[in-house]
Short mmCIF file of C-alpha atoms in Angstrom, two decimals:
data_model
loop_
_atom_site.label_atom_id
_atom_site.label_comp_id
_atom_site.label_asym_id
_atom_site.label_seq_id
_atom_site.Cartn_x
_atom_site.Cartn_y
_atom_site.Cartn_z
CA MET A 1 51.08 -54.92 -28.78
CA SER A 2 51.19 -54.31 -25.23
CA GLU A 3 49.08 -52.46 -22.53
CA HIS A 4 51.18 -49.34 -22.61
CA ASP A 5 51.16 -48.96 -26.19
CA ARG A 6 47.24 -49.90 -26.36
CA ARG A 7 46.79 -46.74 -23.54
CA GLN A 8 48.65 -44.37 -25.42
CA PRO A 9 46.59 -43.58 -28.32
CA GLU A 10 43.48 -43.14 -26.02
CA GLU A 11 45.41 -40.93 -23.86
CA SER A 12 46.64 -38.70 -26.61
CA SER A 13 42.83 -38.71 -28.28
CA ASP A 14 41.77 -37.40 -24.75
CA VAL A 15 44.46 -34.50 -24.23
CA THR A 16 43.52 -33.64 -28.07
CA SER A 17 40.15 -33.33 -27.06
CA GLU A 18 40.71 -30.96 -23.95
CA SER A 19 42.93 -29.27 -25.82
CA ARG A 20 40.05 -28.27 -28.71
CA GLY A 21 37.73 -27.52 -25.96
CA GLN A 22 40.28 -25.08 -24.07
CA ASN A 23 40.86 -23.71 -27.84
CA ARG A 24 37.19 -22.97 -28.59
CA PHE A 25 36.47 -21.29 -24.97
CA ASP A 26 39.90 -19.31 -25.41
CA CYS A 27 38.84 -18.44 -28.92
CA SER A 28 35.11 -17.44 -27.42
CA SER A 29 36.61 -15.39 -24.69
CA ALA A 30 39.07 -13.67 -27.21
CA ASP A 31 36.04 -12.65 -29.49
CA PHE A 32 34.38 -11.25 -26.55
CA ASP A 33 37.20 -9.59 -25.12
CA ALA A 34 37.39 -7.72 -28.75
CA LEU A 35 33.79 -7.07 -28.92
CA TYR A 36 34.29 -5.63 -25.45
CA GLY A 37 37.14 -3.68 -25.99
CA ALA A 38 36.20 -1.81 -29.48
CA HIS A 39 32.53 -0.98 -28.39
CA ALA A 40 31.98 -0.68 -24.50
CA GLY A 41 33.19 2.79 -24.52
CA PRO A 42 31.01 4.35 -26.91
CA LEU A 43 27.94 2.44 -25.71
CA ILE A 44 28.63 3.99 -22.69
CA GLN A 45 28.56 7.21 -24.22
CA GLN A 46 25.32 6.60 -26.20
CA ALA A 47 23.74 5.63 -22.80
CA VAL A 48 24.57 9.11 -20.86
CA LEU A 49 23.27 10.88 -23.97
CA LEU A 50 20.17 8.36 -23.28
CA THR A 51 19.68 8.71 -19.49
CA GLY A 52 21.86 11.67 -18.43
CA ARG A 53 23.11 9.56 -15.59
CA ALA A 54 26.98 8.38 -16.07
CA ARG A 55 26.66 5.42 -13.59
CA LEU A 56 23.47 4.32 -14.46
CA ALA A 57 24.99 4.28 -18.22
CA ARG A 58 28.11 2.30 -17.02
CA ARG A 59 26.12 -0.04 -15.02
CA ALA A 60 23.73 -0.60 -18.07
CA VAL A 61 26.36 -1.20 -20.46
CA GLU A 62 28.25 -3.66 -17.98
CA ARG A 63 24.70 -5.76 -17.18
CA ALA A 64 24.33 -5.93 -20.98
CA PHE A 65 27.84 -7.18 -21.67
CA GLN A 66 27.24 -9.95 -18.69
CA THR A 67 24.21 -11.29 -20.11
CA ALA A 68 25.79 -11.43 -23.71
CA TRP A 69 29.17 -13.33 -22.19
CA GLN A 70 26.42 -15.68 -20.21
CA ARG A 71 24.59 -16.16 -23.88
CA TRP A 72 27.31 -16.02 -26.08
CA PRO A 73 26.96 -18.52 -28.31
CA GLU A 74 23.70 -16.88 -29.06
CA VAL A 75 25.36 -13.36 -29.33
CA ARG A 76 28.43 -14.45 -31.29
CA ALA A 77 26.32 -16.17 -33.96
CA ASP A 78 23.80 -13.06 -34.40
CA PRO A 79 24.22 -10.82 -37.42
CA ASP A 80 24.84 -7.71 -35.64
CA PRO A 81 26.46 -8.75 -31.86
CA VAL A 82 26.81 -4.99 -31.18
CA GLY A 83 23.05 -4.42 -31.64
CA TRP A 84 22.55 -7.09 -29.74
CA VAL A 85 24.45 -5.64 -26.66
CA ARG A 86 22.99 -2.13 -27.38
CA ALA A 87 19.23 -2.99 -27.13
CA ALA A 88 20.11 -4.93 -24.22
CA ALA A 89 22.20 -2.29 -22.38
CA TYR A 90 19.34 0.38 -23.86
CA GLU A 91 16.24 -1.77 -22.28
CA TYR A 92 18.03 -2.20 -18.84
CA ALA A 93 18.45 1.60 -18.99
CA LEU A 94 15.27 2.73 -19.85
CA ALA A 95 13.34 0.09 -17.63
CA PRO A 96 9.90 2.21 -16.44
CA TRP A 97 10.75 1.18 -12.94
CA ARG A 98 13.22 3.55 -12.81
CA ARG A 99 11.15 6.76 -13.50
CA LEU A 100 8.56 5.57 -10.95
CA PHE A 101 10.93 6.15 -8.12
CA PRO A 102 13.17 9.14 -9.06
CA GLY A 103 13.79 9.79 -5.00
CA LEU A 104 15.84 6.22 -4.85
CA ARG A 105 18.08 7.30 -7.46
CA PRO A 106 21.73 7.11 -6.03
CA ALA A 107 24.09 10.42 -6.51
CA GLU A 108 25.84 10.73 -9.50
CA ARG A 109 29.07 10.78 -8.05
CA PRO A 110 32.04 9.59 -9.69
CA ARG A 111 33.67 6.10 -8.25
CA PRO A 112 36.85 6.44 -6.89
CA GLY A 113 39.57 6.29 -9.42
CA THR A 114 37.57 7.37 -12.09
CA PRO A 115 38.01 11.06 -13.39
CA ALA A 116 35.12 13.72 -12.74
CA PRO A 117 33.80 14.46 -16.26
CA PRO A 118 35.01 17.85 -17.68
CA PRO A 119 32.20 20.79 -17.37
CA ALA A 120 30.15 20.80 -20.39
CA ALA A 121 30.07 23.57 -22.71
CA PRO A 122 26.84 25.77 -22.55
CA ARG A 123 25.82 24.63 -26.05
CA ASP A 124 26.42 21.16 -25.19
CA HIS A 125 24.47 21.35 -22.24
CA ALA A 126 21.66 23.20 -23.79
CA LEU A 127 21.61 20.16 -26.23
CA LEU A 128 21.81 17.33 -23.82
CA THR A 129 18.89 19.32 -21.62
CA ALA A 130 16.60 19.45 -24.90
CA VAL A 131 17.17 15.64 -25.78
CA LEU A 132 16.62 14.37 -22.45
CA ALA A 133 13.52 16.64 -22.59
CA LEU A 134 11.78 14.59 -25.45
CA PRO A 135 9.85 11.72 -24.95
CA VAL A 136 11.77 8.06 -24.41
CA PRO A 137 10.38 6.66 -27.73
CA TYR A 138 11.32 9.78 -29.59
CA ARG A 139 14.47 10.33 -27.72
CA ARG A 140 16.00 6.82 -28.21
CA THR A 141 14.65 6.72 -32.32
CA LEU A 142 17.03 10.11 -32.75
CA LEU A 143 19.77 8.70 -30.52
CA LEU A 144 19.64 5.51 -32.74
CA HIS A 145 19.01 7.04 -36.77
CA ASP A 146 21.37 10.46 -36.03
CA GLY A 147 23.77 9.77 -33.39
CA VAL A 148 24.74 6.30 -33.86
CA GLY A 149 23.61 6.45 -37.89
CA LEU A 150 21.55 3.53 -38.39
CA GLY A 151 18.90 3.27 -41.06
CA LEU A 152 15.08 3.73 -40.77
CA HIS A 153 14.46 -0.10 -41.35
CA GLU A 154 16.85 -1.00 -38.45
CA THR A 155 16.03 1.85 -36.18
CA ALA A 156 12.32 0.70 -36.57
CA ALA A 157 13.50 -3.27 -36.02
CA GLU A 158 15.39 -1.88 -32.61
CA VAL A 159 13.08 0.02 -31.55
CA GLU A 160 10.39 -2.59 -32.33
CA ALA A 161 7.98 -0.37 -34.46
CA SER A 162 7.10 -0.55 -38.00
CA THR A 163 9.04 1.99 -40.24
CA PRO A 164 6.29 4.77 -40.71
CA ALA A 165 6.28 4.87 -36.60
CA ALA A 166 9.79 5.17 -36.67
CA THR A 167 9.69 8.04 -39.38
CA GLY A 168 6.81 9.55 -37.54
CA ARG A 169 9.02 9.64 -34.17
CA LEU A 170 12.16 10.80 -35.63
CA THR A 171 10.46 13.89 -37.65
CA HIS A 172 8.42 15.15 -34.03
CA ALA A 173 11.74 15.13 -32.14
CA ARG A 174 13.04 17.18 -34.93
CA GLU A 175 10.71 19.45 -34.72
CA CYS A 176 10.89 19.35 -30.81
CA LEU A 177 14.85 20.27 -30.88
CA ALA A 178 14.45 22.77 -33.65
CA GLU A 179 11.60 24.73 -31.38
CA GLN A 180 13.81 24.63 -28.45
CA LEU A 181 17.28 25.16 -30.07
CA PRO A 182 16.82 27.60 -32.94
CA GLU A 183 21.08 27.81 -32.89
CA LEU A 184 20.91 24.64 -34.56
CA GLY A 185 19.47 26.09 -37.67
CA LEU A 186 17.19 22.82 -38.23
CA LYS A 187 14.29 24.68 -39.68
CA GLY A 188 13.59 25.10 -43.07
CA LEU A 189 16.49 22.16 -43.75
CA PRO A 190 15.69 19.01 -45.95
CA PRO A 191 15.51 16.00 -43.87
CA ASP A 192 18.99 14.70 -44.77
CA ARG A 193 20.59 17.61 -44.24
CA GLN A 194 18.83 17.63 -40.45
CA GLY A 195 20.23 14.35 -39.98
CA ALA A 196 23.57 15.22 -40.88
CA VAL A 197 23.43 18.40 -38.19
CA LEU A 198 22.23 16.61 -35.19
CA HIS A 199 24.96 13.54 -36.25
CA ALA A 200 27.57 15.79 -35.99
CA ARG A 201 26.25 17.47 -32.91
CA LEU A 202 25.41 14.63 -30.86
CA GLY A 203 28.74 12.78 -31.99
CA ALA A 204 30.69 15.97 -30.81
CA LEU A 205 28.24 15.84 -27.23
CA ALA A 206 29.32 12.25 -26.98
CA ALA A 207 32.77 12.49 -27.51
CA SER A 208 32.95 15.55 -24.68
CA ARG A 209 31.97 12.75 -22.43
CA PRO A 210 34.55 10.14 -21.54
CA ALA A 211 34.02 6.81 -20.31
CA VAL A 212 35.87 4.36 -18.76
CA PRO A 213 34.72 0.62 -19.18
CA PRO A 214 35.37 -1.68 -16.31
CA PRO A 215 37.89 -4.26 -17.17
CA VAL A 216 36.92 -6.81 -19.28
CA HIS A 217 37.88 -9.93 -16.90
CA ASP A 218 35.67 -8.15 -14.03
CA VAL A 219 32.95 -8.64 -16.77
CA ARG A 220 33.00 -11.92 -17.44
CA ALA A 221 33.84 -12.80 -13.49
CA GLY A 222 30.46 -11.15 -12.87
CA ALA A 223 28.30 -12.88 -15.47
CA GLU A 224 29.91 -16.26 -13.96
CA ARG A 225 28.97 -15.00 -10.47
CA ARG A 226 25.62 -13.94 -11.31
CA ALA A 227 24.65 -17.37 -13.16
CA ARG A 228 25.88 -19.02 -9.90
CA LEU A 229 23.85 -16.98 -8.03
CA THR A 230 20.60 -17.51 -10.25
CA THR A 231 21.43 -21.45 -10.25
CA ARG A 232 21.63 -21.51 -6.17
CA ALA A 233 18.46 -19.35 -5.91
CA GLY A 234 16.57 -21.85 -8.26
CA PHE A 235 17.73 -24.99 -6.03
CA GLY A 236 17.09 -22.95 -2.98
CA ALA A 237 13.00 -22.15 -4.14
CA THR A 238 12.80 -25.60 -5.49
CA GLY A 239 14.23 -27.16 -1.72
CA LEU A 240 11.86 -25.00 -0.34
CA LEU A 241 8.72 -25.68 -1.90
CA ALA A 242 9.69 -29.49 -1.27
CA VAL A 243 9.91 -28.84 2.62
CA MET A 244 6.46 -27.02 2.73
CA ALA A 245 5.02 -30.04 0.93
CA LEU A 246 6.41 -32.42 3.01
CA ALA A 247 5.46 -30.25 5.67
CA VAL A 248 1.97 -30.30 4.86
CA SER A 249 1.86 -33.99 3.88
CA LEU A 250 3.26 -34.70 7.78
CA GLY A 251 0.38 -32.43 9.28
CA THR A 252 -2.65 -34.63 8.01
CA PRO A 253 -0.87 -38.08 8.56
CA ASP A 254 -4.33 -39.55 7.61
CA GLY A 255 -4.73 -37.64 4.29
CA TYR A 256 -8.22 -35.97 3.63
CA ARG A 257 -11.29 -37.20 4.88
CA PRO A 258 -14.37 -35.70 3.64
CA PRO A 259 -16.87 -34.34 6.44
CA PRO A 260 -19.75 -36.46 7.62
CA ARG A 261 -22.94 -36.23 5.66
CA ARG A 262 -26.01 -35.02 8.14
CA PRO A 263 -28.94 -37.29 7.71
CA ALA A 264 -31.53 -36.08 5.55
CA MET A 265 -34.99 -34.65 7.33
CA ALA A 266 -37.90 -36.32 7.44
CA ALA A 267 -40.60 -34.75 4.83
CA SER A 268 -43.44 -34.82 7.43
CA TYR A 269 -42.62 -35.60 11.80
CA ALA A 270 -46.53 -37.56 11.56
CA PRO A 271 -45.99 -41.28 12.37
CA ALA A 272 -45.83 -43.75 9.06
CA ALA A 273 -49.03 -45.85 8.45
CA PRO A 274 -48.65 -49.57 9.17
CA SER A 275 -48.76 -51.45 6.22
CA ALA A 276 -51.84 -53.93 5.26
CA ALA A 277 -49.86 -56.94 6.73
CA ALA A 278 -49.24 -55.36 10.10
CA ARG A 279 -53.00 -54.37 10.34
CA SER A 280 -54.01 -57.87 9.64
CA ALA A 281 -51.71 -59.28 12.04
CA ASP A 282 -52.36 -56.89 14.82
CA PRO A 283 -55.80 -56.90 16.23
CA SER A 284 -55.30 -54.24 18.20
CA VAL A 285 -55.12 -51.79 15.02
CA VAL A 286 -58.30 -50.20 14.31
CA ARG A 287 -59.58 -50.91 10.62
CA HIS A 288 -61.00 -47.77 8.55
CA THR A 289 -63.41 -48.62 6.32
CA HIS A 290 -63.36 -46.03 2.94
CA ARG A 291 -66.96 -44.30 3.38
CA PRO A 292 -67.67 -41.86 0.77
CA ALA A 293 -67.09 -38.37 1.24
CA HIS A 294 -70.90 -37.18 2.02
CA HIS A 295 -71.18 -39.82 4.29
CA ARG A 296 -68.01 -38.71 6.43
CA GLU A 297 -69.36 -35.11 6.01
CA ALA A 298 -72.59 -36.27 7.62
CA GLY A 299 -70.86 -37.63 10.26
CA ARG A 300 -69.36 -34.59 11.26
CA PRO A 301 -71.49 -31.95 13.52
CA GLY A 302 -72.59 -28.67 11.55
CA LYS A 303 -71.05 -30.29 8.40
CA SER A 304 -74.16 -32.19 7.03
CA ARG A 305 -76.20 -31.07 3.69
CA HIS A 306 -79.81 -32.37 4.40
CA ARG A 307 -81.57 -31.41 7.73
CA SER A 308 -82.74 -34.33 10.14
CA LEU A 309 -86.36 -35.66 9.46
CA PRO A 310 -88.53 -36.80 12.00
CA PRO A 311 -89.84 -40.44 12.02
CA GLY A 312 -91.77 -41.92 8.97
CA ALA A 313 -91.43 -38.55 6.86
CA ARG A 314 -91.14 -39.34 3.42
CA LEU A 315 -87.97 -37.90 1.79
CA ARG A 316 -88.45 -36.15 -1.71
CA PRO A 317 -85.95 -35.22 -4.12
CA ASP A 318 -84.93 -31.36 -3.83
CA VAL A 319 -86.94 -29.14 -6.19
CA ARG A 320 -84.66 -26.30 -7.44
#
């Protein structure tokens, strides 16, 4: 067998592996494009009902799909890819810091080339105002259950709450809408009938606000650009830390040296008594003999215990 014949199977296997990888990538992008084309518009409409801001809703859904493309193997293997993207979009749209600084919100003007939404009917405007007046947990639960049509268990799982808690939020949200909008006729209706009425009204309200999502290739390109920027930021932070560590090490070339210890102060400033050997060797050292305490006291003036006696007097013991 010639060398050309030995190389040919290897080259063909390489071409086959490359074609398989390209087909796998094309298949993944095709699945992503299909998911985006089928659900991007409805998700934007739902986000508009959730936030009341068309630009924020569009940006939230776009960012959610970008994150889904970056983690596409995980999203594709999820039992509910639409729910994964919807949860990411809702979390982005309902971020707490967006409510802390309302003055920093950009004006909700349509982008160039985007048709302005038609003016809403008075009853649709009243319904949207009442929905936006609900607390965020109640609003999200109402939109998922009565707007999207999820069951109680699915709604509770998506809002990360227990089923009784989700049921309580849904009940309170319906009660608030029934009080603010008596024309809905929710009072006195059973829960199933209330859900059907709200599902029809919320669906009509979402359909009255058409949404034009950005092209899918722009979303995928934005996701890849964000991934590159994140990688560069990570490398930049690592390099900055390395430079700072190098600067600190060069600033102390001798390393760390503990401060010198101060000598311990003597307990007394009196000179130390000479030892016995020194006293015996040096004749100038005065030798002190041990005397009893009463002898030492007797030698001091004014400290004697007995009065001085004349010569020849007899000493008698003191009688007490």
